[in-house]
Tab-separated table of C-alpha atoms in Angstrom:
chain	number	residue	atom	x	y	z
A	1	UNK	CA	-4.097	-4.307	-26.086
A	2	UNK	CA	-6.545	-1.337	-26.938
A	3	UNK	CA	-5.792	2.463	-27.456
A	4	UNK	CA	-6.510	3.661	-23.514
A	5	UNK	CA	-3.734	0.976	-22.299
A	6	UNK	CA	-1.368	2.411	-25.107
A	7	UNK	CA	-2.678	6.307	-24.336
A	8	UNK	CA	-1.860	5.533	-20.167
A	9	UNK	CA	1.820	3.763	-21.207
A	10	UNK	CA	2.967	6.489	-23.381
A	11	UNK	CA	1.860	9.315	-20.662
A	12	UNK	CA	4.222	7.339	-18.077
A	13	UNK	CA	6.982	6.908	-20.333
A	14	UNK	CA	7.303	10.070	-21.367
A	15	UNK	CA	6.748	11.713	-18.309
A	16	UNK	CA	8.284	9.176	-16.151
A	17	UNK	CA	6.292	9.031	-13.283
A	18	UNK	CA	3.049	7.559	-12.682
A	19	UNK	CA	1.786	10.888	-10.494
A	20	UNK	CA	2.524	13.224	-13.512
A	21	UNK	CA	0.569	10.481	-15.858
A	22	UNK	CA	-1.724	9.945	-13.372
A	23	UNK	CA	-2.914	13.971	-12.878
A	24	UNK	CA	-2.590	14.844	-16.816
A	25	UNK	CA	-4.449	12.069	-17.816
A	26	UNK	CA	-7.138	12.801	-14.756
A	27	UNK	CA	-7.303	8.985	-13.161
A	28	UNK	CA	-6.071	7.140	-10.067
A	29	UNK	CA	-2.790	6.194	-10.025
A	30	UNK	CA	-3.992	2.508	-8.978
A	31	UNK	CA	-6.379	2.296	-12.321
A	32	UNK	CA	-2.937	4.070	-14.537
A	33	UNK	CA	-0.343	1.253	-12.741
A	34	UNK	CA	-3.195	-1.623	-13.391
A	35	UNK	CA	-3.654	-1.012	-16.665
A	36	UNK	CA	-0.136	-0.431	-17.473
A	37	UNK	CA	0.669	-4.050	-15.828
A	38	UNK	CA	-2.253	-5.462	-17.714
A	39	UNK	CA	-0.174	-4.037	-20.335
A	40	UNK	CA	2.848	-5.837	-19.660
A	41	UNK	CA	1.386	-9.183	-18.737
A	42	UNK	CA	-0.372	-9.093	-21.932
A	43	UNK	CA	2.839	-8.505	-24.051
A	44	UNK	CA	4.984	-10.809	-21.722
A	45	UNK	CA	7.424	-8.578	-20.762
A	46	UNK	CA	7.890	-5.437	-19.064
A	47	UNK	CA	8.033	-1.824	-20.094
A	48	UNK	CA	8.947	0.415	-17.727
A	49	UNK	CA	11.497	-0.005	-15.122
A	50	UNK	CA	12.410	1.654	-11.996
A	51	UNK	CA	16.052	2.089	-12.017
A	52	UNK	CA	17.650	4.384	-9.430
A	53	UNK	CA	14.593	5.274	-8.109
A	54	UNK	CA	13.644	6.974	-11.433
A	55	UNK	CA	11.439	5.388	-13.979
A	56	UNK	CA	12.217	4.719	-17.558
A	57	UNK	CA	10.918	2.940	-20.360
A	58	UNK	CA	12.743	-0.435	-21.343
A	59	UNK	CA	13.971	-1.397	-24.698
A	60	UNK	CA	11.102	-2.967	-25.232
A	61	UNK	CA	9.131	-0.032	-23.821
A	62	UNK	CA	10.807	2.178	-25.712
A	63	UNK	CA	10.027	0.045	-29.566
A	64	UNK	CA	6.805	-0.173	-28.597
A	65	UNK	CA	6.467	3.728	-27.496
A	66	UNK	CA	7.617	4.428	-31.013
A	67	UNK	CA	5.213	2.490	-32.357
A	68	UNK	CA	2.026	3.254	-30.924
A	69	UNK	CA	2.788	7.029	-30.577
A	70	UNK	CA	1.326	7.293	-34.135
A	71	UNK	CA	-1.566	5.057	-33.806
A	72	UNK	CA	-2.834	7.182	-30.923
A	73	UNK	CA	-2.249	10.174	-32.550
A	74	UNK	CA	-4.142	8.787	-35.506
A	75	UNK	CA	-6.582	7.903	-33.342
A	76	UNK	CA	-6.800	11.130	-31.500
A	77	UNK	CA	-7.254	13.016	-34.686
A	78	UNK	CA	-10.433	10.549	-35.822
A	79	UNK	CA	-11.767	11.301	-32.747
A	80	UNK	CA	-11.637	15.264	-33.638
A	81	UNK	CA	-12.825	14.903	-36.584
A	82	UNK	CA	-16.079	12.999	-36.307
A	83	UNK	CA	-16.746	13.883	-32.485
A	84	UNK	CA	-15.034	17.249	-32.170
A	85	UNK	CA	-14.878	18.488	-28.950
A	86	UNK	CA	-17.323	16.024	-27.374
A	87	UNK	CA	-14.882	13.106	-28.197
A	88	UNK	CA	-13.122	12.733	-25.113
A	89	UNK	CA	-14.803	13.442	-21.829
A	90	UNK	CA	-13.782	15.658	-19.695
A	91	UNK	CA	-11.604	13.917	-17.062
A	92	UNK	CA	-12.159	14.557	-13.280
A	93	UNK	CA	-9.405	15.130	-10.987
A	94	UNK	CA	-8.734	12.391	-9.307
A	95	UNK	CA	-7.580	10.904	-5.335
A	96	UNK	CA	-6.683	7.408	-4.441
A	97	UNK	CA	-6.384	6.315	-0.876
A	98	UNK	CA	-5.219	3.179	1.177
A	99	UNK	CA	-7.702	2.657	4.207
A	100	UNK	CA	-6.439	0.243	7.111
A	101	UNK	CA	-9.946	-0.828	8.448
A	102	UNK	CA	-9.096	-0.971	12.131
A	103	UNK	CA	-7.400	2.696	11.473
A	104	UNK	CA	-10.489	3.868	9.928
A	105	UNK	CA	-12.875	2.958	13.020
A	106	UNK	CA	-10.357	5.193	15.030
A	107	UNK	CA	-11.516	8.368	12.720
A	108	UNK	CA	-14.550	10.437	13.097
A	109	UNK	CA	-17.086	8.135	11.284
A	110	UNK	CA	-18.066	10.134	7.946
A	111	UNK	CA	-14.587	11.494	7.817
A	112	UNK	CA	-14.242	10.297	3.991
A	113	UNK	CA	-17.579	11.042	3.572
A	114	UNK	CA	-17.429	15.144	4.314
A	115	UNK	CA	-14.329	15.325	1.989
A	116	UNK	CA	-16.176	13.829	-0.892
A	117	UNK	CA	-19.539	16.065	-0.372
A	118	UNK	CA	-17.309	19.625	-0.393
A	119	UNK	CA	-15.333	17.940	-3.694
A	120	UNK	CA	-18.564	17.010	-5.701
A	121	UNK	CA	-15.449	16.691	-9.014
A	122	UNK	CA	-13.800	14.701	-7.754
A	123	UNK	CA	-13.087	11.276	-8.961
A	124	UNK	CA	-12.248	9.615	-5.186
A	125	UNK	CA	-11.391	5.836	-4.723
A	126	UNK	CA	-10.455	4.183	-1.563
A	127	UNK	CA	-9.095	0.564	-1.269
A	128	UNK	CA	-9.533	-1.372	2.245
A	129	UNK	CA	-6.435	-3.580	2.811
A	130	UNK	CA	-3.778	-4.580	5.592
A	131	UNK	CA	-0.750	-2.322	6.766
A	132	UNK	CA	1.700	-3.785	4.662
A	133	UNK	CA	-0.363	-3.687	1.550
A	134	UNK	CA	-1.339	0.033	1.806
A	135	UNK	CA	2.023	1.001	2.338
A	136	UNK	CA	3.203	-0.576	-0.107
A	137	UNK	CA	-0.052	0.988	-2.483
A	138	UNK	CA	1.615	4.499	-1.047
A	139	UNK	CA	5.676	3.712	-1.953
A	140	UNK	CA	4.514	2.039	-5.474
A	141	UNK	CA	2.542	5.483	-6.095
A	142	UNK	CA	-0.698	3.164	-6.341
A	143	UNK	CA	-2.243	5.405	-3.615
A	144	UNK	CA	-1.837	8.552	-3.565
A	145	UNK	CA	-1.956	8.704	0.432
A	146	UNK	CA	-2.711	6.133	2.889
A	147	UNK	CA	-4.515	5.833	6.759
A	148	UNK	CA	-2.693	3.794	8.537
A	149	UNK	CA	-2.153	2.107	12.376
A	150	UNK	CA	1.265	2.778	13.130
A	151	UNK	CA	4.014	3.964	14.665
A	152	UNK	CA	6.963	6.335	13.873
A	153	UNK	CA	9.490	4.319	13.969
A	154	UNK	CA	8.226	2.057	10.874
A	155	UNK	CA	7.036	4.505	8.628
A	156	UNK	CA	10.803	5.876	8.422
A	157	UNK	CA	10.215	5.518	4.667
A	158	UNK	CA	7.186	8.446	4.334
A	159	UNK	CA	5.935	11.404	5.183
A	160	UNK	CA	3.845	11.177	8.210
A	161	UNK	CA	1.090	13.144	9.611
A	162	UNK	CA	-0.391	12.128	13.209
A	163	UNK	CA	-4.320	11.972	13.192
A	164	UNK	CA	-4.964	10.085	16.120
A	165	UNK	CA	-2.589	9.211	18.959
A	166	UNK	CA	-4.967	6.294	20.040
A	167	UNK	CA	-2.063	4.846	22.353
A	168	UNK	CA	-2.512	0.513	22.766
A	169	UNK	CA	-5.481	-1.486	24.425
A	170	UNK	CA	-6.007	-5.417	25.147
A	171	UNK	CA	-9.120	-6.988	25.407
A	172	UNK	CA	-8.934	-9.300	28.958
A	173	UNK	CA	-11.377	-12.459	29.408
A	174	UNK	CA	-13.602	-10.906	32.401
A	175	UNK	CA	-12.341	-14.140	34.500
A	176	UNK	CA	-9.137	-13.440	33.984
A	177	UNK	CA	-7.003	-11.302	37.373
A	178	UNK	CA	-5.690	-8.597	34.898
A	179	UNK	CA	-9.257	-8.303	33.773
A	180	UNK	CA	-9.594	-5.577	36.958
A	181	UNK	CA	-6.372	-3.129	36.462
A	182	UNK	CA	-6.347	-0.036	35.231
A	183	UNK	CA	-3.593	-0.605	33.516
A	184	UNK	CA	-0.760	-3.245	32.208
A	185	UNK	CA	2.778	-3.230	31.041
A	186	UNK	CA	4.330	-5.830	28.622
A	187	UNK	CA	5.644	-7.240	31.538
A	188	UNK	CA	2.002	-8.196	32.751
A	189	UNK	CA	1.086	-10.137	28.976
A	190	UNK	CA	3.955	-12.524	29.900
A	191	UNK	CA	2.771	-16.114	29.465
A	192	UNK	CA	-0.452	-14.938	29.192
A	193	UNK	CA	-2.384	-16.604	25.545
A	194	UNK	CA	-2.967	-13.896	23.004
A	195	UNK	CA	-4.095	-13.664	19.506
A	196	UNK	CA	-3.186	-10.820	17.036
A	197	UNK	CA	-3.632	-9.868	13.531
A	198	UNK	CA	-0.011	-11.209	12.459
A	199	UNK	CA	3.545	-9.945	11.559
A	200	UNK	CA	1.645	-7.636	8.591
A	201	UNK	CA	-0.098	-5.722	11.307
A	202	UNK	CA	2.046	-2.510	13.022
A	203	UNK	CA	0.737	-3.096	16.531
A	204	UNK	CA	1.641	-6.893	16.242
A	205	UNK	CA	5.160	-5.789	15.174
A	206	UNK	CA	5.090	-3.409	18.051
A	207	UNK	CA	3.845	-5.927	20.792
A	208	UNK	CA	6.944	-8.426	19.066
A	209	UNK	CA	9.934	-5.617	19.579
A	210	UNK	CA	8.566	-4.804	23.191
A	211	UNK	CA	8.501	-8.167	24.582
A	212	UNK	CA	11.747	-8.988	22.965
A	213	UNK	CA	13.408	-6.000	24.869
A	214	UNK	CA	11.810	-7.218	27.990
A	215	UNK	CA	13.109	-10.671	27.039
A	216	UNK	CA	9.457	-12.202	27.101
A	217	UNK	CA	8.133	-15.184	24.399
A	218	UNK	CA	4.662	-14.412	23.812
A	219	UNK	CA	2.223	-17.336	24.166
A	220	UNK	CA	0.761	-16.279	20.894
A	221	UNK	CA	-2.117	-18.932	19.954
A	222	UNK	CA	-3.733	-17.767	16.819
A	223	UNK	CA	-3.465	-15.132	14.096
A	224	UNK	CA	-5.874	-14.163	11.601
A	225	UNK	CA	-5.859	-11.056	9.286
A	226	UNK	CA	-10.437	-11.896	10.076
A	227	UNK	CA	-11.347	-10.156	13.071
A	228	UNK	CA	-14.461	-12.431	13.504
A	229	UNK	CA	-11.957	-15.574	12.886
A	230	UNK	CA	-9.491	-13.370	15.564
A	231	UNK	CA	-12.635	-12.710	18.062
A	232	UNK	CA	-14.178	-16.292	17.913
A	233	UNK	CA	-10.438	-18.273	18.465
A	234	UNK	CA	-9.808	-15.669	21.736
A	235	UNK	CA	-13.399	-17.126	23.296
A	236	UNK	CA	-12.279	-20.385	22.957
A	237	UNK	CA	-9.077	-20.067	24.164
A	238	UNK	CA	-9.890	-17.706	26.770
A	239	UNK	CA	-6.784	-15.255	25.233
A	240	UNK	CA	-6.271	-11.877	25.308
A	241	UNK	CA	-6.489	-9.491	21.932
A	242	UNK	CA	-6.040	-6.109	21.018
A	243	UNK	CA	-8.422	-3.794	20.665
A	244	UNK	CA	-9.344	-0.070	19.454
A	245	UNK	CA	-9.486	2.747	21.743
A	246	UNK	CA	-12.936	3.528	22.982
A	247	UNK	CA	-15.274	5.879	20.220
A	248	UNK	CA	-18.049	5.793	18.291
A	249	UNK	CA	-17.344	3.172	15.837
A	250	UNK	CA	-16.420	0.494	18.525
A	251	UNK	CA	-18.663	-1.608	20.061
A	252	UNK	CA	-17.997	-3.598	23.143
A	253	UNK	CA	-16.974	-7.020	23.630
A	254	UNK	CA	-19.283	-8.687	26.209
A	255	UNK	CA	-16.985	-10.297	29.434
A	256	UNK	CA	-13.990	-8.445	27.435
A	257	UNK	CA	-12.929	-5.682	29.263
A	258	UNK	CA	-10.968	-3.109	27.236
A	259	UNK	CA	-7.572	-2.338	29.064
A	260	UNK	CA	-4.696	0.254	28.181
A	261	UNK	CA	-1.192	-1.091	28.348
A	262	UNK	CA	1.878	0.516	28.054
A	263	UNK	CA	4.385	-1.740	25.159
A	264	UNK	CA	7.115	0.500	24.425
A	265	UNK	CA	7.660	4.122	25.971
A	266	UNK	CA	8.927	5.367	22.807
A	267	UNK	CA	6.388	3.847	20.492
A	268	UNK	CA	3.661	6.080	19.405
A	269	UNK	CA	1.114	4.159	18.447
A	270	UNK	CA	-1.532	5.628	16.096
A	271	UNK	CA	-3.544	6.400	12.851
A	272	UNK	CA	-1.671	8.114	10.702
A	273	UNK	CA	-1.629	9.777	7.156
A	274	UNK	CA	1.096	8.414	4.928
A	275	UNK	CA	2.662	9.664	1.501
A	276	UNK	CA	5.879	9.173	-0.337
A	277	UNK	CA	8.729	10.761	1.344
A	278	UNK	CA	9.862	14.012	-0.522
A	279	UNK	CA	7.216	13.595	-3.252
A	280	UNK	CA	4.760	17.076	-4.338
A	281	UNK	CA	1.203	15.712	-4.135
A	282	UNK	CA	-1.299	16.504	-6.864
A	283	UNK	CA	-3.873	19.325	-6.137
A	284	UNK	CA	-6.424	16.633	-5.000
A	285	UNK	CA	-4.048	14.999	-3.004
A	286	UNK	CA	-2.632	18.495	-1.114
A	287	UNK	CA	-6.567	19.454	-0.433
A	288	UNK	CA	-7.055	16.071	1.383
A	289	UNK	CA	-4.206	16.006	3.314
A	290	UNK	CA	-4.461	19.308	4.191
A	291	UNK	CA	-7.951	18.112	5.135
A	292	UNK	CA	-6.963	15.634	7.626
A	293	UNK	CA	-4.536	18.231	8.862
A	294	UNK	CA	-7.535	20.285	9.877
């Protein structure tokens, strides 16, 4: 237990929110959750509760808000008087973001990059992880917003903003027939080995729904969240595996021909930006939305 843990607790439970914390006290909401679970583990017991969708401190919380109110203010006030103003640093604005890597290799490639240069104060932090962990980064108001592969019909729970309609492509061993269309339906992946990133990935999910409503069992042989793991088992196995839309960022597969296919007609399949659905963003959040908007 030290004073910033007790300074980042009191800030949520009194303004019940982790965003409102979060932009007073100038950090990520990821480092102001963290530390307040730090908090908790330490103590053995937790302190704030989400009841209702509202947060509020627990009994516990609220004895030991009580207590260390004073000690921080005591604190505070030795601070001003042998550091004055120089005592506490000025705290940057700050930005958290969730980055799917495959979604980020379907963005322009210094994207992130161009933001951060034209908002020199600005304390930024971006976390690679999986779909279902960014999301959940997002909902749990760890992230601020997240980048995402997806489609509408699963992010039902945020705010959504399309950046890239990159549509769905499968990478088909050169040998195999389906290796020379133009194009494929679910109906054509029947039978047919495959190997995906797994039931935490969107386009998985998608592929699973569309060959259920065609009545098809996918002959799914591996899946790995490691796309060199992913990559190497499809070589062996001679399978087929999605891939990103052609750009920049994407190098070719030798003897893996890129194909579209077509899974669901009313799945969208994307990147998109995500938030909490309803919620104001901070001022740093709003400018990079609005950003990607652009």
């Amino acid at each position: 237990m030290d004073i910033r843990q007790l300074d980042y607790f009191i800030a949520v439970a009194r303004l019940r929110s982790y965003t409102k914390a979060a932009d007073e006290l100038f950090i990520t909401r990821q480092a102001l959750s963290k530390a307040v679970h730090n908090l908790e583990q330490e103590l053995g017991e937790a302190l704030i509760a989400n009841r209702d969708g509202a947060l509020e401190a627990t009994e516990a919380g609220r004895a030991l808000m009580a207590d260390a109110q004073p000690v921080v203010e005591a604190y505070r006030a030795l601070e001003r008087r042998y550091l004055g103003d120089h005592g506490r640093a000025e705290r940057a604005p700050s930005l958290a973001v969730s980055l799917v890597p495959g979604a980020a290799l379907t963005l322009s490639k210094d994207i992130i990059d161009r933001f951060a240069e034209s908002h020199p104060d600005l304390l930024l932090s971006v976390e690679s992880s999986p779909t279902d962990v960014a999301l959940s980064m997002v909902k749990s108001g760890e992230s601020d917003i997240g980048i995402v592969g997806s489609a509408p019909e699963y992010l039902g729970e945020f705010d959504i903003l399309l950046l890239v309609e990159t549509g769905t492509y499968v990478h088909v061993p050169l040998e195999n027939p389906l290796a020379q269309r133009a194009h494929l339906t679910v109906a054509d992946l029947d039978g047919q080995p495959f190997v995906t990133f797994g039931k935490r990935d969107h386009l998985h999910r998608c592929f699973m729904d569309a060959c259920a409503v065609h009545g098809i069992v996918p002959n799914i042989v591996m899946t790995s969240s490691n796309i060199d793991v992913l990559t190497s088992s499809a070589a062996q196995n001679e399978a087929l595996m999605f891939g990103l839309p052609p750009n920049e960022n994407v190098e070719p597969i030798p003897d893996y021909p890129l194909v579209p296919v077509t899974l669901r007609d009313d799945a969208h399949f994307g990147t998109y930006a995500v938030k909490r659905k309803g919620d104001p963003l901070s001022p740093a959040a709003l400018a990079f939305w609005e950003y990607l908007e652009g």
